[in-house]
Amino acid sequence: MAIIISQIKTTLDEPKENAAAKALSALRLKPGDIEEVRLYKSSVDARREVCFVHSVYVRMKDRQREKRIAEKRPDVRLYEPGELSVKRGGEKLSGNIYIAGFGPAGMFCALTLCEFGYKPVVLERGADMDSRIKAVEGYWGGGTLDRASNVQFGEGGAGTFSDGKLTTRINDPLCSRVLERLVEFGAPEEILTQAKPHIGTDRLRGVVKNLRQRILELGGEVRFLSPLEGISLKGGKVAEITADGAELPCGALALAVGHSAHDTFRMLLQSGVELVPKPFSVGARIEHLQKDIDLALYGKYAGHPALPPAEYQLSYHEGGRGVYTFCMCPGGYVVASASEPGTTVTNGMSYFDRAGSNANSAVLVSVEPEDFCGSPLSGAEFIQRLERRAFELGRSGRAPAQMTRDFISGSKAGSLDFTRVEPTYSLGVEPADLGGLFPEYIAAPMRNGLRYFDRRIKGFSDSGSILTAAETRSSSPVRLPRNEAGYAFCADNLFPCGEGCGYAGGIMSAAVDGIKTAVRIMEKYAPGE
């Protein structure tokens, strides 16, 4: 047992380690009262005088005193370790445990199973990391898009080519387990204490490869360029799956296919698996100079060596629709993220040092199933139409772009002014009317949201900022319903998992859901021979 005390502040010029002593003083504890004290989480508070705000982990000798302190003080809570306790089931597997997808959910599902003596087989439609990097960088350089290995598909999933952001809104003890495992596989230790941890695209690649190697050492198998091609339902079970052109007996199947596997969703629906449409969001990437964001948020402290590049998170509501910034990448780049030819998709990426000149984030507007008649795949079809229209507006593979001020004013296109902000989209940008790209029920609240954001952060919607479209892969347009035991209603050995199946919203929550899915499989089945 231990406690976490929050709201411990230090100035920019004092060591963060002072937070531990301040925590003990706030709790009126003496060195003899404790067994361990350490920094737990740190963040920047830029609301008034810019400073650091910390949470401190304190383990006392008197466990009952910990409970009494936590009960009395609103700034103190009991610490919950991210430990796993699994009671294995007794049902015999009639084939291998297959995991479709090797993104965060699939990776942590496979790793957890392996660590408890199971030997899953991972089917990943894309290539291994090194081959995938070569394919993606070739595409970014103007080459041909690889439909199997791209920003969406391949080892590590869509999160591999992002900021490696590990922020999450879920408050689950397993989050600490995920962070600790990532550090074990090569992530920087500072992610354990950052309130908004990130690994960076460059560092994340090695972490993913090391995690895969551990799975292999423990007896698991990872097959690249091996998509899940079909499933056969018989008697309330997935009896067989099809992969690499072969029909394979299936003991259990964890679906961790990611938010962009629209072809897999179609196959599942045709095979008799229930899918339901879910809300998601679409929009565009906005780019600013990072120094402008630093100045707007840090004021006179901008440029202080102790401060990281400034981040923001903004939201606005209008007529039942949410408008919000998502996946903010300090010192990052807007990257080409299509997974199908003839489409244009944008995403954001940062390296570990976040040293790029620009900041970018998605500006998204929420959409509902009712916007597309509500059939299971209508959202996916809407996404594809938007991406194809963006490709047409971009011409020759470039992305359609517009000055933010021109989009807000309703200008049909206008010229692009790179005086302040040089777009980072490597395939180039083309002046376009983004108001004509989006339906009015998206464009109108997006304009009003940008006006509101400009009041929150001075210059946000001017200062030469540029919008690049289309951002369409923020989350899955479908959900595969599952019961409390974690399996689909149509088959008791089919386990929907992660972001693609509608149960996560980023690297951390997907990884946590992957762990929980592994536990559900183990609670049902005994390990195979």
PDB file of N, CA and C in Angstrom, residues 265 268-269 273-280 369 374-380 476-482 489 500-503:
ATOM      1  N   PHE A 265     -13.862  -4.947 -41.430  1.00  0.00           N
ATOM      2  CA  PHE A 265     -15.222  -4.744 -40.919  1.00  0.00           C
ATOM      3  C   PHE A 265     -16.260  -5.299 -41.901  1.00  0.00           C
ATOM      4  N   LEU A 268     -16.274  -9.100 -41.685  1.00  0.00           N
ATOM      5  CA  LEU A 268     -16.924  -9.581 -40.473  1.00  0.00           C
ATOM      6  C   LEU A 268     -18.437  -9.484 -40.573  1.00  0.00           C
ATOM      7  N   LEU A 269     -18.912  -8.366 -41.110  1.00  0.00           N
ATOM      8  CA  LEU A 269     -20.359  -8.176 -41.259  1.00  0.00           C
ATOM      9  C   LEU A 269     -20.943  -9.238 -42.188  1.00  0.00           C
ATOM     10  N   VAL A 273     -21.023 -11.446 -38.110  1.00  0.00           N
ATOM     11  CA  VAL A 273     -20.639 -10.786 -36.863  1.00  0.00           C
ATOM     12  C   VAL A 273     -21.402  -9.462 -36.758  1.00  0.00           C
ATOM     13  N   GLU A 274     -21.953  -9.194 -35.584  1.00  0.00           N
ATOM     14  CA  GLU A 274     -22.699  -7.956 -35.396  1.00  0.00           C
ATOM     15  C   GLU A 274     -21.747  -6.766 -35.280  1.00  0.00           C
ATOM     16  N   LEU A 275     -22.009  -5.740 -36.057  1.00  0.00           N
ATOM     17  CA  LEU A 275     -21.316  -4.452 -35.956  1.00  0.00           C
ATOM     18  C   LEU A 275     -22.373  -3.373 -35.804  1.00  0.00           C
ATOM     19  N   VAL A 276     -22.074  -2.372 -35.019  1.00  0.00           N
ATOM     20  CA  VAL A 276     -22.985  -1.234 -34.891  1.00  0.00           C
ATOM     21  C   VAL A 276     -22.199   0.040 -35.170  1.00  0.00           C
ATOM     22  N   PRO A 277     -22.843   1.033 -35.793  1.00  0.00           N
ATOM     23  CA  PRO A 277     -22.144   2.291 -36.032  1.00  0.00           C
ATOM     24  C   PRO A 277     -21.946   3.051 -34.738  1.00  0.00           C
ATOM     25  N   LYS A 278     -20.890   3.820 -34.637  1.00  0.00           N
ATOM     26  CA  LYS A 278     -20.621   4.617 -33.447  1.00  0.00           C
ATOM     27  C   LYS A 278     -20.195   6.030 -33.855  1.00  0.00           C
ATOM     28  N   PRO A 279     -20.306   6.972 -32.929  1.00  0.00           N
ATOM     29  CA  PRO A 279     -19.827   8.327 -33.241  1.00  0.00           C
ATOM     30  C   PRO A 279     -18.317   8.349 -33.477  1.00  0.00           C
ATOM     31  N   PHE A 280     -17.883   9.269 -34.288  1.00  0.00           N
ATOM     32  CA  PHE A 280     -16.455   9.520 -34.488  1.00  0.00           C
ATOM     33  C   PHE A 280     -16.315  10.977 -34.880  1.00  0.00           C
ATOM     34  N   PRO A 369     -23.977   8.492 -35.998  1.00  0.00           N
ATOM     35  CA  PRO A 369     -24.511   7.549 -36.983  1.00  0.00           C
ATOM     36  C   PRO A 369     -25.724   8.094 -37.729  1.00  0.00           C
ATOM     37  N   GLY A 374     -27.190   5.601 -40.341  1.00  0.00           N
ATOM     38  CA  GLY A 374     -27.014   4.676 -39.231  1.00  0.00           C
ATOM     39  C   GLY A 374     -26.781   3.222 -39.564  1.00  0.00           C
ATOM     40  N   SER A 375     -26.556   2.843 -40.834  1.00  0.00           N
ATOM     41  CA  SER A 375     -26.223   1.455 -41.138  1.00  0.00           C
ATOM     42  C   SER A 375     -24.815   1.153 -40.641  1.00  0.00           C
ATOM     43  N   PRO A 376     -24.472  -0.116 -40.395  1.00  0.00           N
ATOM     44  CA  PRO A 376     -23.199  -0.433 -39.735  1.00  0.00           C
ATOM     45  C   PRO A 376     -21.957   0.178 -40.384  1.00  0.00           C
ATOM     46  N   LEU A 377     -21.896   0.199 -41.706  1.00  0.00           N
ATOM     47  CA  LEU A 377     -20.688   0.676 -42.390  1.00  0.00           C
ATOM     48  C   LEU A 377     -20.862   2.040 -43.039  1.00  0.00           C
ATOM     49  N   SER A 378     -21.954   2.737 -42.722  1.00  0.00           N
ATOM     50  CA  SER A 378     -22.176   4.037 -43.352  1.00  0.00           C
ATOM     51  C   SER A 378     -21.128   5.059 -42.944  1.00  0.00           C
ATOM     52  N   GLY A 379     -20.648   4.986 -41.704  1.00  0.00           N
ATOM     53  CA  GLY A 379     -19.590   5.894 -41.265  1.00  0.00           C
ATOM     54  C   GLY A 379     -18.298   5.654 -42.025  1.00  0.00           C
ATOM     55  N   ALA A 380     -17.944   4.387 -42.217  1.00  0.00           N
ATOM     56  CA  ALA A 380     -16.733   4.052 -42.976  1.00  0.00           C
ATOM     57  C   ALA A 380     -16.863   4.533 -44.419  1.00  0.00           C
ATOM     58  N   SER A 476     -12.478   4.682 -34.592  1.00  0.00           N
ATOM     59  CA  SER A 476     -13.199   3.738 -35.438  1.00  0.00           C
ATOM     60  C   SER A 476     -14.636   4.188 -35.658  1.00  0.00           C
ATOM     61  N   PRO A 477     -15.178   3.962 -36.861  1.00  0.00           N
ATOM     62  CA  PRO A 477     -16.581   4.303 -37.110  1.00  0.00           C
ATOM     63  C   PRO A 477     -17.549   3.197 -36.694  1.00  0.00           C
ATOM     64  N   VAL A 478     -17.036   2.096 -36.150  1.00  0.00           N
ATOM     65  CA  VAL A 478     -17.897   0.977 -35.755  1.00  0.00           C
ATOM     66  C   VAL A 478     -17.524   0.471 -34.360  1.00  0.00           C
ATOM     67  N   ARG A 479     -18.449  -0.275 -33.784  1.00  0.00           N
ATOM     68  CA  ARG A 479     -18.180  -1.011 -32.541  1.00  0.00           C
ATOM     69  C   ARG A 479     -18.667  -2.446 -32.727  1.00  0.00           C
ATOM     70  N   LEU A 480     -17.888  -3.399 -32.221  1.00  0.00           N
ATOM     71  CA  LEU A 480     -18.299  -4.798 -32.209  1.00  0.00           C
ATOM     72  C   LEU A 480     -18.782  -5.106 -30.800  1.00  0.00           C
ATOM     73  N   PRO A 481     -20.092  -5.216 -30.582  1.00  0.00           N
ATOM     74  CA  PRO A 481     -20.605  -5.407 -29.221  1.00  0.00           C
ATOM     75  C   PRO A 481     -20.029  -6.662 -28.557  1.00  0.00           C
ATOM     76  N   ARG A 482     -19.728  -6.545 -27.279  1.00  0.00           N
ATOM     77  CA  ARG A 482     -19.242  -7.674 -26.488  1.00  0.00           C
ATOM     78  C   ARG A 482     -19.951  -7.668 -25.137  1.00  0.00           C
ATOM     79  N   PHE A 489     -21.373 -11.449 -28.941  1.00  0.00           N
ATOM     80  CA  PHE A 489     -22.623 -12.152 -28.708  1.00  0.00           C
ATOM     81  C   PHE A 489     -22.826 -13.303 -29.694  1.00  0.00           C
ATOM     82  N   GLY A 500     -10.029  -0.342 -32.780  1.00  0.00           N
ATOM     83  CA  GLY A 500     -10.783  -0.682 -33.973  1.00  0.00           C
ATOM     84  C   GLY A 500     -12.162  -1.226 -33.691  1.00  0.00           C
ATOM     85  N   CYS A 501     -12.311  -1.928 -32.586  1.00  0.00           N
ATOM     86  CA  CYS A 501     -13.602  -2.505 -32.212  1.00  0.00           C
ATOM     87  C   CYS A 501     -14.416  -1.565 -31.336  1.00  0.00           C
ATOM     88  N   GLY A 502     -13.886  -0.355 -31.107  1.00  0.00           N
ATOM     89  CA  GLY A 502     -14.658   0.666 -30.405  1.00  0.00           C
ATOM     90  C   GLY A 502     -14.476   0.698 -28.909  1.00  0.00           C
ATOM     91  N   TYR A 503     -13.347   0.159 -28.395  1.00  0.00           N
ATOM     92  CA  TYR A 503     -13.160   0.075 -26.952  1.00  0.00           C
ATOM     93  C   TYR A 503     -11.915   0.793 -26.450  1.00  0.00           C
TER      94      TYR A 503
END
